[in-house]
Structure formats: C-alpha cells, structure tokens
C-alpha cells in the first residue's frame, strides 16, 4: 500500500477526486494517511474528516516566524510516514527540508500546460486569467514531480483542454479541473502506486 499524504489549501476538489478514485478502484494499492492544510478553514479538511481520514491544519499564523512554521509542517508530514506527498492545490512554498527529504516522492498538480503560465505568482485563478489575457486557444493541467524550483520538476502527465470564446477565468478553471486535473492527478497516483513511474 502506498501511503499518501495530501497537502491542500482550499476547496479540495482534487482531494475529492483522489478519494473518489480510491473508492471506485481507479486508484489501487493506495491509502491516504493524512491530509494537511495551511488553512484551518479549508473545506478540504471537512472532506477528509467526513471520510474518516486524519486531517490536520498547520497554519503559519500560529508560529512566530517562517522557520518555526516550516519545522512544524515538516514534523506533521514526518509523523504520517508517507511514501508519497501530493500537493493538491497547496498554495504554500514547500520548505526545502521537505523537498530534500522526500526527493522524488512529491508530486504537484498545476492548472496549465507547463512551461506555460507557471512559476512564481502563477497559482489558482491567476493562471487562467493569464491564459485568457494571452489569448491561448488550448490550455490544460500538468502533474509533475516537485524539485527545488517552482513548477520546474520532471513532468509525469499532461492533459490539454480547449479554451472557448466566452470563457471567464472561472469557467476556464472549472473546465480545466473537470476535464484534466481530476483525471490526471488520480491517474498519476495510481501509476506511482503500481510501479509504473520511475
Ligand atoms: C487547483 O486548480 C490546482 O491545480 C491549483 O489550485 C486549485 C486547487 O483547487 N494549484 C495551483 O495553482 C498550484 N500552483 P482544489 O482545492 O479544489 O483542488
């Protein structure tokens, strides 16, 4: 069984997609051992708890400085003893100590086709605003391994999604989630759990 720790900041629809895929057997050999959020009010925590999954908030607001927060976050991850860390809409820069310790065992979902609309400052709705501003006709989502950079690690899966003429950032975000993110993130976890990715 692959022990997965999922890190979230907000609504948690990607977390939901992972939990649903485990229930339906689209992800096998996998167990979510802990969900961690930097945001106490994240609905994602409710989603996890309603499934009986251990869900913990580690908020920077509770720590005097970033260093102490980073240490607490690292401890919280370590306690769960994960084989894989999944960043599913985690809008916090991951501490270097976690990146180093779990090298090759952290994946992230990003709502664009990397290397477009990624890197520092590109997260959530901003990614889709930038895509619409640039006038691209195709966008999508990417699952990649996490390294020291922002959205720079090796790409595992990508899926393209059409941009429609009347799209707003919100309608585009929703389509990218439905047609790409909620499919390729569970798929990547399944592949890792079943030794299909090195
Ligand atoms: C998702 O669209 C995810 O791709 C994005 O945040 C959203 C979280 O939604 N992540 C990033 O932008 C990371 N750079 P969710 O909480 O409903 O899964």
PDB file of C-alpha atoms and ligand atoms in Angstrom:
ATOM      1  CA  UNK A   1       0.000   0.000   0.000  1.00  0.00           C
ATOM      2  CA  UNK A   2       1.311   3.414  -0.999  1.00  0.00           C
ATOM      3  CA  UNK A   3       0.945   5.747   1.975  1.00  0.00           C
ATOM      4  CA  UNK A   4      -0.081   9.164   0.686  1.00  0.00           C
ATOM      5  CA  UNK A   5      -0.083  12.498   2.497  1.00  0.00           C
ATOM      6  CA  UNK A   6      -2.190  15.105   0.666  1.00  0.00           C
ATOM      7  CA  UNK A   7      -1.497  18.836   1.211  1.00  0.00           C
ATOM      8  CA  UNK A   8      -4.308  21.286   0.449  1.00  0.00           C
ATOM      9  CA  UNK A   9      -5.178  24.963   0.935  1.00  0.00           C
ATOM     10  CA  UNK A  10      -8.757  25.442  -0.167  1.00  0.00           C
ATOM     11  CA  UNK A  11     -11.810  23.704  -1.534  1.00  0.00           C
ATOM     12  CA  UNK A  12     -10.194  20.351  -2.043  1.00  0.00           C
ATOM     13  CA  UNK A  13     -11.883  19.217  -5.246  1.00  0.00           C
ATOM     14  CA  UNK A  14      -8.661  17.495  -6.293  1.00  0.00           C
ATOM     15  CA  UNK A  15      -8.537  15.756  -2.917  1.00  0.00           C
ATOM     16  CA  UNK A  16     -12.144  14.681  -3.534  1.00  0.00           C
ATOM     17  CA  UNK A  17     -11.174  13.309  -6.945  1.00  0.00           C
ATOM     18  CA  UNK A  18      -8.404  11.256  -5.298  1.00  0.00           C
ATOM     19  CA  UNK A  19     -10.716   9.914  -2.570  1.00  0.00           C
ATOM     20  CA  UNK A  20     -13.402   9.039  -5.163  1.00  0.00           C
ATOM     21  CA  UNK A  21     -10.837   7.288  -7.345  1.00  0.00           C
ATOM     22  CA  UNK A  22      -9.655   5.183  -4.406  1.00  0.00           C
ATOM     23  CA  UNK A  23     -13.295   4.263  -3.611  1.00  0.00           C
ATOM     24  CA  UNK A  24     -14.063   3.339  -7.210  1.00  0.00           C
ATOM     25  CA  UNK A  25     -10.839   1.379  -7.725  1.00  0.00           C
ATOM     26  CA  UNK A  26      -9.368   3.728 -10.323  1.00  0.00           C
ATOM     27  CA  UNK A  27      -6.502   4.175  -7.851  1.00  0.00           C
ATOM     28  CA  UNK A  28      -5.316   0.898  -6.326  1.00  0.00           C
ATOM     29  CA  UNK A  29      -2.750  -0.028  -3.651  1.00  0.00           C
ATOM     30  CA  UNK A  30      -3.120   3.399  -2.083  1.00  0.00           C
ATOM     31  CA  UNK A  31      -4.154   4.776   1.282  1.00  0.00           C
ATOM     32  CA  UNK A  32      -4.444   8.454   2.274  1.00  0.00           C
ATOM     33  CA  UNK A  33      -2.768   8.543   5.675  1.00  0.00           C
ATOM     34  CA  UNK A  34      -3.108  12.273   6.367  1.00  0.00           C
ATOM     35  CA  UNK A  35      -4.444  15.496   4.867  1.00  0.00           C
ATOM     36  CA  UNK A  36      -2.618  18.682   5.851  1.00  0.00           C
ATOM     37  CA  UNK A  37      -3.753  22.253   5.273  1.00  0.00           C
ATOM     38  CA  UNK A  38      -2.092  25.592   5.980  1.00  0.00           C
ATOM     39  CA  UNK A  39      -5.614  26.990   6.281  1.00  0.00           C
ATOM     40  CA  UNK A  40      -7.769  25.957   9.269  1.00  0.00           C
ATOM     41  CA  UNK A  41     -10.944  26.898   7.413  1.00  0.00           C
ATOM     42  CA  UNK A  42     -10.166  24.866   4.293  1.00  0.00           C
ATOM     43  CA  UNK A  43     -13.216  22.883   3.176  1.00  0.00           C
ATOM     44  CA  UNK A  44     -10.755  20.202   2.093  1.00  0.00           C
ATOM     45  CA  UNK A  45     -10.253  19.315   5.781  1.00  0.00           C
ATOM     46  CA  UNK A  46     -14.006  18.669   6.103  1.00  0.00           C
ATOM     47  CA  UNK A  47     -13.951  16.481   3.023  1.00  0.00           C
ATOM     48  CA  UNK A  48     -11.176  14.363   4.564  1.00  0.00           C
ATOM     49  CA  UNK A  49     -12.788  14.125   8.013  1.00  0.00           C
ATOM     50  CA  UNK A  50     -16.117  13.072   6.541  1.00  0.00           C
ATOM     51  CA  UNK A  51     -14.264  10.067   5.119  1.00  0.00           C
ATOM     52  CA  UNK A  52     -12.601   9.338   8.472  1.00  0.00           C
ATOM     53  CA  UNK A  53      -9.202  10.488   7.220  1.00  0.00           C
ATOM     54  CA  UNK A  54      -6.815  12.176   9.650  1.00  0.00           C
ATOM     55  CA  UNK A  55      -6.903  15.895   8.753  1.00  0.00           C
ATOM     56  CA  UNK A  56      -4.628  18.479  10.369  1.00  0.00           C
ATOM     57  CA  UNK A  57      -4.188  22.238   9.989  1.00  0.00           C
ATOM     58  CA  UNK A  58      -0.727  23.741  10.369  1.00  0.00           C
ATOM     59  CA  UNK A  59      -1.196  27.485   9.997  1.00  0.00           C
ATOM     60  CA  UNK A  60       1.653  29.991   9.636  1.00  0.00           C
ATOM     61  CA  UNK A  61      -0.461  32.315  11.797  1.00  0.00           C
ATOM     62  CA  UNK A  62       0.246  30.081  14.801  1.00  0.00           C
ATOM     63  CA  UNK A  63       4.032  30.447  14.511  1.00  0.00           C
ATOM     64  CA  UNK A  64       6.311  33.381  15.244  1.00  0.00           C
ATOM     65  CA  UNK A  65       8.278  33.060  12.047  1.00  0.00           C
ATOM     66  CA  UNK A  66       8.552  31.071   8.843  1.00  0.00           C
ATOM     67  CA  UNK A  67      11.295  28.831  10.193  1.00  0.00           C
ATOM     68  CA  UNK A  68       9.106  27.612  13.058  1.00  0.00           C
ATOM     69  CA  UNK A  69       6.170  27.089  10.696  1.00  0.00           C
ATOM     70  CA  UNK A  70       8.394  25.117   8.315  1.00  0.00           C
ATOM     71  CA  UNK A  71       9.583  22.917  11.178  1.00  0.00           C
ATOM     72  CA  UNK A  72       6.014  22.263  12.330  1.00  0.00           C
ATOM     73  CA  UNK A  73       4.919  21.422   8.787  1.00  0.00           C
ATOM     74  CA  UNK A  74       7.854  19.054   8.358  1.00  0.00           C
ATOM     75  CA  UNK A  75       7.038  17.329  11.656  1.00  0.00           C
ATOM     76  CA  UNK A  76       3.401  16.983  10.619  1.00  0.00           C
ATOM     77  CA  UNK A  77       4.408  15.326   7.345  1.00  0.00           C
ATOM     78  CA  UNK A  78       7.022  13.086   9.012  1.00  0.00           C
ATOM     79  CA  UNK A  79       4.531  11.849  11.632  1.00  0.00           C
ATOM     80  CA  UNK A  80       2.319  10.498   8.857  1.00  0.00           C
ATOM     81  CA  UNK A  81       5.185   8.416   7.449  1.00  0.00           C
ATOM     82  CA  UNK A  82       4.206   8.916   3.802  1.00  0.00           C
ATOM     83  CA  UNK A  83       5.664   7.191   0.745  1.00  0.00           C
ATOM     84  CA  UNK A  84       4.286   9.994  -1.425  1.00  0.00           C
ATOM     85  CA  UNK A  85       3.329  13.621  -0.774  1.00  0.00           C
ATOM     86  CA  UNK A  86       0.647  15.005  -3.088  1.00  0.00           C
ATOM     87  CA  UNK A  87       0.299  18.775  -3.400  1.00  0.00           C
ATOM     88  CA  UNK A  88      -3.346  19.147  -4.411  1.00  0.00           C
ATOM     89  CA  UNK A  89      -3.870  22.903  -4.502  1.00  0.00           C
ATOM     90  CA  UNK A  90      -1.297  23.592  -1.772  1.00  0.00           C
ATOM     91  CA  UNK A  91      -0.507  27.276  -2.089  1.00  0.00           C
ATOM     92  CA  UNK A  92       2.471  27.339   0.253  1.00  0.00           C
ATOM     93  CA  UNK A  93       6.104  27.209  -0.856  1.00  0.00           C
ATOM     94  CA  UNK A  94       7.218  23.832   0.435  1.00  0.00           C
ATOM     95  CA  UNK A  95      10.113  24.040   2.935  1.00  0.00           C
ATOM     96  CA  UNK A  96      13.458  22.981   1.465  1.00  0.00           C
ATOM     97  CA  UNK A  97      13.839  20.392   4.238  1.00  0.00           C
ATOM     98  CA  UNK A  98      10.732  18.568   2.982  1.00  0.00           C
ATOM     99  CA  UNK A  99      11.813  18.823  -0.673  1.00  0.00           C
ATOM    100  CA  UNK A 100      15.240  17.341   0.136  1.00  0.00           C
ATOM    101  CA  UNK A 101      13.974  14.627   2.477  1.00  0.00           C
ATOM    102  CA  UNK A 102      11.242  13.439   0.116  1.00  0.00           C
ATOM    103  CA  UNK A 103      13.095  13.914  -3.163  1.00  0.00           C
ATOM    104  CA  UNK A 104      11.339  12.056  -5.992  1.00  0.00           C
ATOM    105  CA  UNK A 105       8.366  11.379  -3.708  1.00  0.00           C
ATOM    106  CA  UNK A 106       6.453  14.682  -4.005  1.00  0.00           C
ATOM    107  CA  UNK A 107       4.054  15.466  -6.853  1.00  0.00           C
ATOM    108  CA  UNK A 108       2.071  18.612  -7.654  1.00  0.00           C
ATOM    109  CA  UNK A 109      -0.929  19.426  -9.841  1.00  0.00           C
ATOM    110  CA  UNK A 110      -0.654  22.692 -11.762  1.00  0.00           C
ATOM    111  CA  UNK A 111      -3.576  24.145 -13.760  1.00  0.00           C
ATOM    112  CA  UNK A 112      -1.745  24.849 -17.044  1.00  0.00           C
ATOM    113  CA  UNK A 113       0.382  23.089 -19.612  1.00  0.00           C
ATOM    114  CA  UNK A 114       3.842  23.646 -18.114  1.00  0.00           C
ATOM    115  CA  UNK A 115       6.031  25.511 -19.149  1.00  0.00           C
ATOM    116  CA  UNK A 116       3.220  27.978 -19.934  1.00  0.00           C
ATOM    117  CA  UNK A 117       1.713  30.056 -17.124  1.00  0.00           C
ATOM    118  CA  UNK A 118       3.735  28.557 -14.301  1.00  0.00           C
ATOM    119  CA  UNK A 119       6.376  29.595 -11.795  1.00  0.00           C
ATOM    120  CA  UNK A 120       6.278  32.253  -9.116  1.00  0.00           C
ATOM    121  CA  UNK A 121       2.923  34.044  -8.800  1.00  0.00           C
ATOM    122  CA  UNK A 122       1.032  31.612 -11.040  1.00  0.00           C
ATOM    123  CA  UNK A 123      -1.479  29.789  -8.906  1.00  0.00           C
ATOM    124  CA  UNK A 124      -5.226  29.222  -8.760  1.00  0.00           C
ATOM    125  CA  UNK A 125      -7.364  31.636 -10.775  1.00  0.00           C
ATOM    126  CA  UNK A 126      -4.341  33.772 -11.767  1.00  0.00           C
ATOM    127  CA  UNK A 127      -3.155  31.025 -14.077  1.00  0.00           C
ATOM    128  CA  UNK A 128      -6.420  31.127 -16.020  1.00  0.00           C
ATOM    129  CA  UNK A 129      -6.502  34.949 -16.067  1.00  0.00           C
ATOM    130  CA  UNK A 130      -3.026  34.893 -17.646  1.00  0.00           C
ATOM    131  CA  UNK A 131      -4.051  32.259 -20.196  1.00  0.00           C
ATOM    132  CA  UNK A 132      -7.089  34.313 -21.261  1.00  0.00           C
ATOM    133  CA  UNK A 133      -5.036  37.538 -21.393  1.00  0.00           C
ATOM    134  CA  UNK A 134      -2.537  35.854 -23.696  1.00  0.00           C
ATOM    135  CA  UNK A 135      -5.346  34.520 -25.859  1.00  0.00           C
ATOM    136  CA  UNK A 136      -4.260  30.872 -25.963  1.00  0.00           C
ATOM    137  CA  UNK A 137      -6.763  28.520 -27.577  1.00  0.00           C
ATOM    138  CA  UNK A 138      -5.629  25.454 -25.647  1.00  0.00           C
ATOM    139  CA  UNK A 139      -4.603  25.148 -22.016  1.00  0.00           C
ATOM    140  CA  UNK A 140      -4.734  22.221 -19.587  1.00  0.00           C
ATOM    141  CA  UNK A 141      -3.116  20.761 -16.496  1.00  0.00           C
ATOM    142  CA  UNK A 142       0.163  19.133 -15.523  1.00  0.00           C
ATOM    143  CA  UNK A 143       1.207  16.657 -12.841  1.00  0.00           C
ATOM    144  CA  UNK A 144       4.914  16.886 -12.096  1.00  0.00           C
ATOM    145  CA  UNK A 145       7.478  15.885  -9.530  1.00  0.00           C
ATOM    146  CA  UNK A 146       8.483  18.675  -7.170  1.00  0.00           C
ATOM    147  CA  UNK A 147      12.081  19.846  -7.066  1.00  0.00           C
ATOM    148  CA  UNK A 148      13.760  22.950  -5.609  1.00  0.00           C
ATOM    149  CA  UNK A 149      12.255  25.262  -8.244  1.00  0.00           C
ATOM    150  CA  UNK A 150       8.675  26.451  -8.724  1.00  0.00           C
ATOM    151  CA  UNK A 151       6.880  24.131 -11.177  1.00  0.00           C
ATOM    152  CA  UNK A 152      10.229  23.001 -12.639  1.00  0.00           C
ATOM    153  CA  UNK A 153      10.345  19.272 -11.774  1.00  0.00           C
ATOM    154  CA  UNK A 154      10.001  16.380 -14.240  1.00  0.00           C
ATOM    155  CA  UNK A 155       6.572  16.164 -15.881  1.00  0.00           C
ATOM    156  CA  UNK A 156       4.535  12.988 -15.276  1.00  0.00           C
ATOM    157  CA  UNK A 157       1.239  13.649 -17.098  1.00  0.00           C
ATOM    158  CA  UNK A 158      -0.398  16.495 -19.005  1.00  0.00           C
ATOM    159  CA  UNK A 159      -3.848  16.908 -20.493  1.00  0.00           C
ATOM    160  CA  UNK A 160      -4.984  19.617 -22.902  1.00  0.00           C
ATOM    161  CA  UNK A 161      -8.288  21.477 -22.568  1.00  0.00           C
ATOM    162  CA  UNK A 162      -9.906  23.764 -25.134  1.00  0.00           C
ATOM    163  CA  UNK A 163     -10.383  27.467 -24.340  1.00  0.00           C
ATOM    164  CA  UNK A 164     -13.802  28.702 -25.503  1.00  0.00           C
ATOM    165  CA  UNK A 165     -14.515  32.227 -26.842  1.00  0.00           C
ATOM    166  CA  UNK A 166     -16.804  33.201 -23.949  1.00  0.00           C
ATOM    167  CA  UNK A 167     -14.596  31.842 -21.166  1.00  0.00           C
ATOM    168  CA  UNK A 168     -14.040  33.767 -17.955  1.00  0.00           C
ATOM    169  CA  UNK A 169     -11.227  32.756 -15.583  1.00  0.00           C
ATOM    170  CA  UNK A 170     -13.834  30.889 -13.519  1.00  0.00           C
ATOM    171  CA  UNK A 171     -15.425  28.925 -16.370  1.00  0.00           C
ATOM    172  CA  UNK A 172     -11.981  28.030 -17.692  1.00  0.00           C
ATOM    173  CA  UNK A 173     -10.798  26.948 -14.238  1.00  0.00           C
ATOM    174  CA  UNK A 174     -13.826  24.687 -13.866  1.00  0.00           C
ATOM    175  CA  UNK A 175     -13.327  23.075 -17.300  1.00  0.00           C
ATOM    176  CA  UNK A 176      -9.609  22.503 -16.643  1.00  0.00           C
ATOM    177  CA  UNK A 177     -10.470  20.841 -13.343  1.00  0.00           C
ATOM    178  CA  UNK A 178     -13.220  18.622 -14.761  1.00  0.00           C
ATOM    179  CA  UNK A 179     -11.504  17.625 -17.996  1.00  0.00           C
ATOM    180  CA  UNK A 180      -7.890  17.485 -16.822  1.00  0.00           C
ATOM    181  CA  UNK A 181      -6.961  17.860 -13.137  1.00  0.00           C
ATOM    182  CA  UNK A 182      -9.495  15.440 -11.659  1.00  0.00           C
ATOM    183  CA  UNK A 183      -8.359  12.813 -14.173  1.00  0.00           C
ATOM    184  CA  UNK A 184      -4.581  13.098 -14.362  1.00  0.00           C
ATOM    185  CA  UNK A 185      -3.880  13.559 -10.643  1.00  0.00           C
ATOM    186  CA  UNK A 186      -5.599  10.276  -9.643  1.00  0.00           C
ATOM    187  CA  UNK A 187      -4.044   8.605 -12.701  1.00  0.00           C
ATOM    188  CA  UNK A 188      -0.521   9.684 -11.686  1.00  0.00           C
ATOM    189  CA  UNK A 189      -1.032   8.389  -8.139  1.00  0.00           C
ATOM    190  CA  UNK A 190      -2.295   5.058  -9.475  1.00  0.00           C
ATOM    191  CA  UNK A 191       0.738   4.784 -11.751  1.00  0.00           C
ATOM    192  CA  UNK A 192       3.156   5.532  -8.905  1.00  0.00           C
ATOM    193  CA  UNK A 193       1.380   3.097  -6.564  1.00  0.00           C
ATOM    194  CA  UNK A 194       1.698   0.387  -9.166  1.00  0.00           C
ATOM    195  CA  UNK A 195       5.346   0.939 -10.078  1.00  0.00           C
ATOM    196  CA  UNK A 196       4.631   2.412 -13.498  1.00  0.00           C
ATOM    197  CA  UNK A 197       6.722   5.533 -12.941  1.00  0.00           C
ATOM    198  CA  UNK A 198      10.396   5.599 -12.046  1.00  0.00           C
TER     199      UNK A 198
HETATM  200  C1  LIG B   1      -6.381  23.622  -8.495  1.00  0.00           C
HETATM  201  O1  LIG B   1      -6.828  24.210  -9.691  1.00  0.00           O
HETATM  202  C2  LIG B   1      -4.888  23.380  -8.562  1.00  0.00           C
HETATM  203  O2  LIG B   1      -4.462  22.993  -9.834  1.00  0.00           O
HETATM  204  C3  LIG B   1      -4.357  24.731  -8.200  1.00  0.00           C
HETATM  205  O3  LIG B   1      -5.187  25.147  -7.128  1.00  0.00           O
HETATM  206  C4  LIG B   1      -6.502  24.614  -7.334  1.00  0.00           C
HETATM  207  C5  LIG B   1      -6.974  23.951  -6.053  1.00  0.00           C
HETATM  208  O4  LIG B   1      -8.325  23.539  -6.153  1.00  0.00           O
HETATM  209  N1  LIG B   1      -2.977  24.665  -7.829  1.00  0.00           N
HETATM  210  C6  LIG B   1      -2.093  25.615  -8.146  1.00  0.00           C
HETATM  211  O5  LIG B   1      -2.379  26.634  -8.744  1.00  0.00           O
HETATM  212  C7  LIG B   1      -0.655  25.329  -7.730  1.00  0.00           C
HETATM  213  N2  LIG B   1       0.258  26.201  -8.393  1.00  0.00           N
HETATM  214  P1  LIG B   1      -8.947  22.444  -5.179  1.00  0.00           P
HETATM  215  O6  LIG B   1      -8.634  22.870  -3.736  1.00  0.00           O
HETATM  216  O7  LIG B   1     -10.417  22.490  -5.447  1.00  0.00           O
HETATM  217  O8  LIG B   1      -8.340  21.107  -5.511  1.00  0.00           O
END
